[in-house]
Short mmCIF file of C-alpha atoms and ligand atoms in Angstrom, two decimals:
data_model
loop_
_atom_site.label_atom_id
_atom_site.label_comp_id
_atom_site.label_asym_id
_atom_site.label_seq_id
_atom_site.Cartn_x
_atom_site.Cartn_y
_atom_site.Cartn_z
CA MET A 1 41.45 5.44 -29.76
CA ASN A 2 42.00 1.73 -30.13
CA GLU A 3 43.02 1.32 -26.52
CA ALA A 4 40.13 3.45 -25.27
CA TYR A 5 37.33 1.66 -27.09
CA ASP A 6 35.26 -0.65 -24.94
CA ILE A 7 31.86 -1.72 -26.16
CA ALA A 8 30.61 -2.10 -22.59
CA THR A 9 31.40 1.58 -21.97
CA HIS A 10 31.21 3.68 -25.12
CA ASN A 11 28.36 4.84 -27.30
CA GLY A 12 29.25 6.54 -30.55
CA ILE A 13 29.95 6.13 -34.24
CA LEU A 14 32.69 3.63 -34.95
CA THR A 15 34.34 2.94 -38.30
CA LEU A 16 36.19 -0.33 -38.78
CA ASN A 17 38.77 -0.25 -41.53
CA ASN A 18 40.71 -3.09 -43.10
CA PRO A 19 43.64 -1.51 -44.97
CA ALA A 20 44.58 -4.88 -46.47
CA THR A 21 41.27 -5.17 -48.33
CA GLY A 22 40.31 -1.50 -48.56
CA ASN A 23 36.95 -2.32 -46.95
CA HIS A 24 35.41 -0.28 -44.18
CA ARG A 25 32.11 -0.39 -42.30
CA THR A 26 30.59 2.19 -39.96
CA PHE A 27 28.53 1.26 -36.93
CA SER A 28 26.58 3.24 -34.39
CA ILE A 29 26.05 2.26 -30.78
CA ARG A 30 23.35 4.27 -29.07
CA THR A 31 20.92 4.03 -26.20
CA GLN A 32 17.23 4.07 -27.05
CA PRO A 33 15.31 6.94 -25.42
CA ASP A 34 13.31 5.96 -22.35
CA ASP A 35 10.08 6.78 -24.20
CA SER A 36 11.01 4.80 -27.33
CA LYS A 37 8.47 2.22 -28.50
CA PHE A 38 11.32 -0.10 -29.42
CA ALA A 39 13.58 -1.38 -26.64
CA PRO A 40 13.52 1.70 -24.37
CA GLY A 41 16.74 2.19 -22.43
CA GLN A 42 18.58 -0.55 -24.31
CA ARG A 43 21.77 -0.01 -26.29
CA VAL A 44 21.38 -0.82 -29.97
CA LEU A 45 24.09 -1.62 -32.51
CA ALA A 46 23.43 -0.54 -36.10
CA LEU A 47 25.25 -0.61 -39.45
CA LEU A 48 25.53 2.42 -41.73
CA SER A 49 23.72 1.19 -44.83
CA GLY A 50 23.08 4.29 -46.91
CA SER A 51 24.66 7.53 -48.02
CA ASN A 52 23.42 9.66 -45.09
CA ASN A 53 25.72 8.91 -42.18
CA GLU A 54 23.46 10.83 -39.78
CA GLN A 55 20.38 8.68 -40.48
CA ASP A 56 20.86 5.59 -42.62
CA TYR A 57 21.56 2.99 -39.95
CA GLN A 58 20.14 -0.50 -39.89
CA SER A 59 19.79 -1.80 -36.33
CA PHE A 60 20.78 -5.43 -35.91
CA ALA A 61 21.77 -6.23 -32.33
CA PHE A 62 21.63 -5.25 -28.68
CA VAL A 63 24.73 -4.36 -26.71
CA GLN A 64 24.22 -5.90 -23.29
CA PRO A 65 25.51 -4.43 -20.01
CA ASP A 66 28.40 -6.91 -19.89
CA GLY A 67 29.59 -5.82 -23.35
CA THR A 68 28.35 -8.87 -25.20
CA VAL A 69 26.34 -8.40 -28.37
CA ARG A 70 23.05 -10.21 -28.95
CA LEU A 71 21.78 -10.30 -32.53
CA PHE A 72 18.12 -9.54 -33.16
CA GLY A 73 16.11 -12.73 -33.70
CA SER A 74 15.67 -11.84 -37.37
CA LYS A 75 19.47 -11.65 -37.81
CA LYS A 76 20.71 -14.51 -35.69
CA ASP A 77 21.06 -17.07 -38.49
CA ASP A 78 22.97 -14.75 -40.81
CA SER A 79 26.74 -15.19 -40.79
CA LEU A 80 27.46 -11.67 -42.06
CA TRP A 81 25.56 -10.00 -39.21
CA ALA A 82 27.22 -12.41 -36.80
CA LYS A 83 30.61 -11.35 -38.16
CA TYR A 84 29.79 -7.66 -37.74
CA ALA A 85 28.66 -8.28 -34.16
CA ASP A 86 31.86 -10.18 -33.47
CA MET A 87 34.01 -7.40 -34.93
CA VAL A 88 32.37 -4.75 -32.75
CA ALA A 89 32.46 -6.91 -29.63
CA PHE A 90 36.04 -8.22 -29.90
CA PRO A 91 38.37 -5.45 -31.08
CA LEU A 92 41.56 -7.10 -29.86
CA LYS A 93 40.87 -10.22 -31.92
CA TRP A 94 40.25 -8.23 -35.10
CA GLN A 95 43.00 -5.69 -34.51
CA ALA A 96 45.37 -8.66 -34.49
CA LYS A 97 44.13 -9.37 -38.02
CA GLY A 98 44.88 -5.77 -39.04
CA VAL A 99 41.46 -4.13 -38.63
CA GLU A 100 41.61 -0.50 -37.46
CA TYR A 101 38.98 0.83 -35.02
CA MET A 102 38.26 4.52 -35.45
CA PHE A 103 35.82 6.74 -33.56
CA SER A 104 34.26 8.86 -36.25
CA GLY A 105 34.22 12.38 -34.84
CA ARG A 106 32.92 15.30 -36.85
CA CYS A 107 34.14 17.47 -39.70
CA ARG A 108 35.92 20.51 -38.29
CA ARG A 109 34.53 22.66 -41.11
CA CYS A 110 30.82 21.70 -41.23
CA ASN A 111 30.35 19.50 -38.14
CA ARG A 112 28.95 16.51 -40.06
CA ILE A 113 29.80 12.99 -38.91
CA LEU A 114 32.90 11.53 -40.54
CA SER A 115 32.56 7.91 -41.63
CA THR A 116 35.37 7.05 -44.02
CA PRO A 117 38.89 6.24 -42.79
CA TRP A 118 40.38 8.96 -44.98
CA SER A 119 38.02 11.64 -43.64
CA ILE A 120 38.39 10.55 -40.03
CA LYS A 121 42.18 10.75 -40.21
CA LEU A 122 42.00 14.15 -41.89
CA GLY A 123 39.23 15.57 -39.65
CA LEU A 124 37.35 16.80 -42.72
CA GLY A 125 34.60 15.33 -44.88
CA GLU A 126 35.37 14.78 -48.55
CA HIS A 127 33.24 17.75 -49.64
CA CYS A 128 34.95 20.13 -47.22
CA ALA A 129 38.38 18.76 -48.03
CA LYS A 130 37.72 19.48 -51.71
CA LYS A 131 36.68 23.07 -50.85
CA LEU A 132 40.02 23.47 -49.09
CA GLY A 133 41.88 22.04 -52.05
CA ILE A 134 42.71 18.68 -50.48
CA ARG A 135 42.09 15.76 -52.81
CA ALA A 136 40.30 12.66 -51.52
CA GLY A 137 42.19 9.42 -51.54
CA MET A 138 45.57 10.95 -50.76
CA GLY A 139 46.30 9.45 -47.43
ZN1 ZN B 201 32.55 19.05 -43.67
#
């Protein structure tokens, strides 16, 4: 999906993986409902920050119509949030450094969101893979 990902165009769950370091981070980009109290109609970028990849997202920036990312005021002086925003906004730059961009998709057995590189490549969550006799971490 690397070629197809364009922050100006796509909402979804995106996992960024750095095979060199073994680190990965999962982000969601979604549009606030029109009746939302917070930023109705705006696209919000959030980081997966807990164990529930359906719910545990910490919002930190707006995705603007031109595809640029604007950090929330409370996050704008923090270099880590700035780095995350940069990584989501500029895939070509970070792909050149070896970062993989993966749309998360869902487990083909239980339909839950997949948010680790291993699970995304396999198309199964770790729990379901184990039920099918596939060991995590092989791949
Ligand atoms: Zn599953």
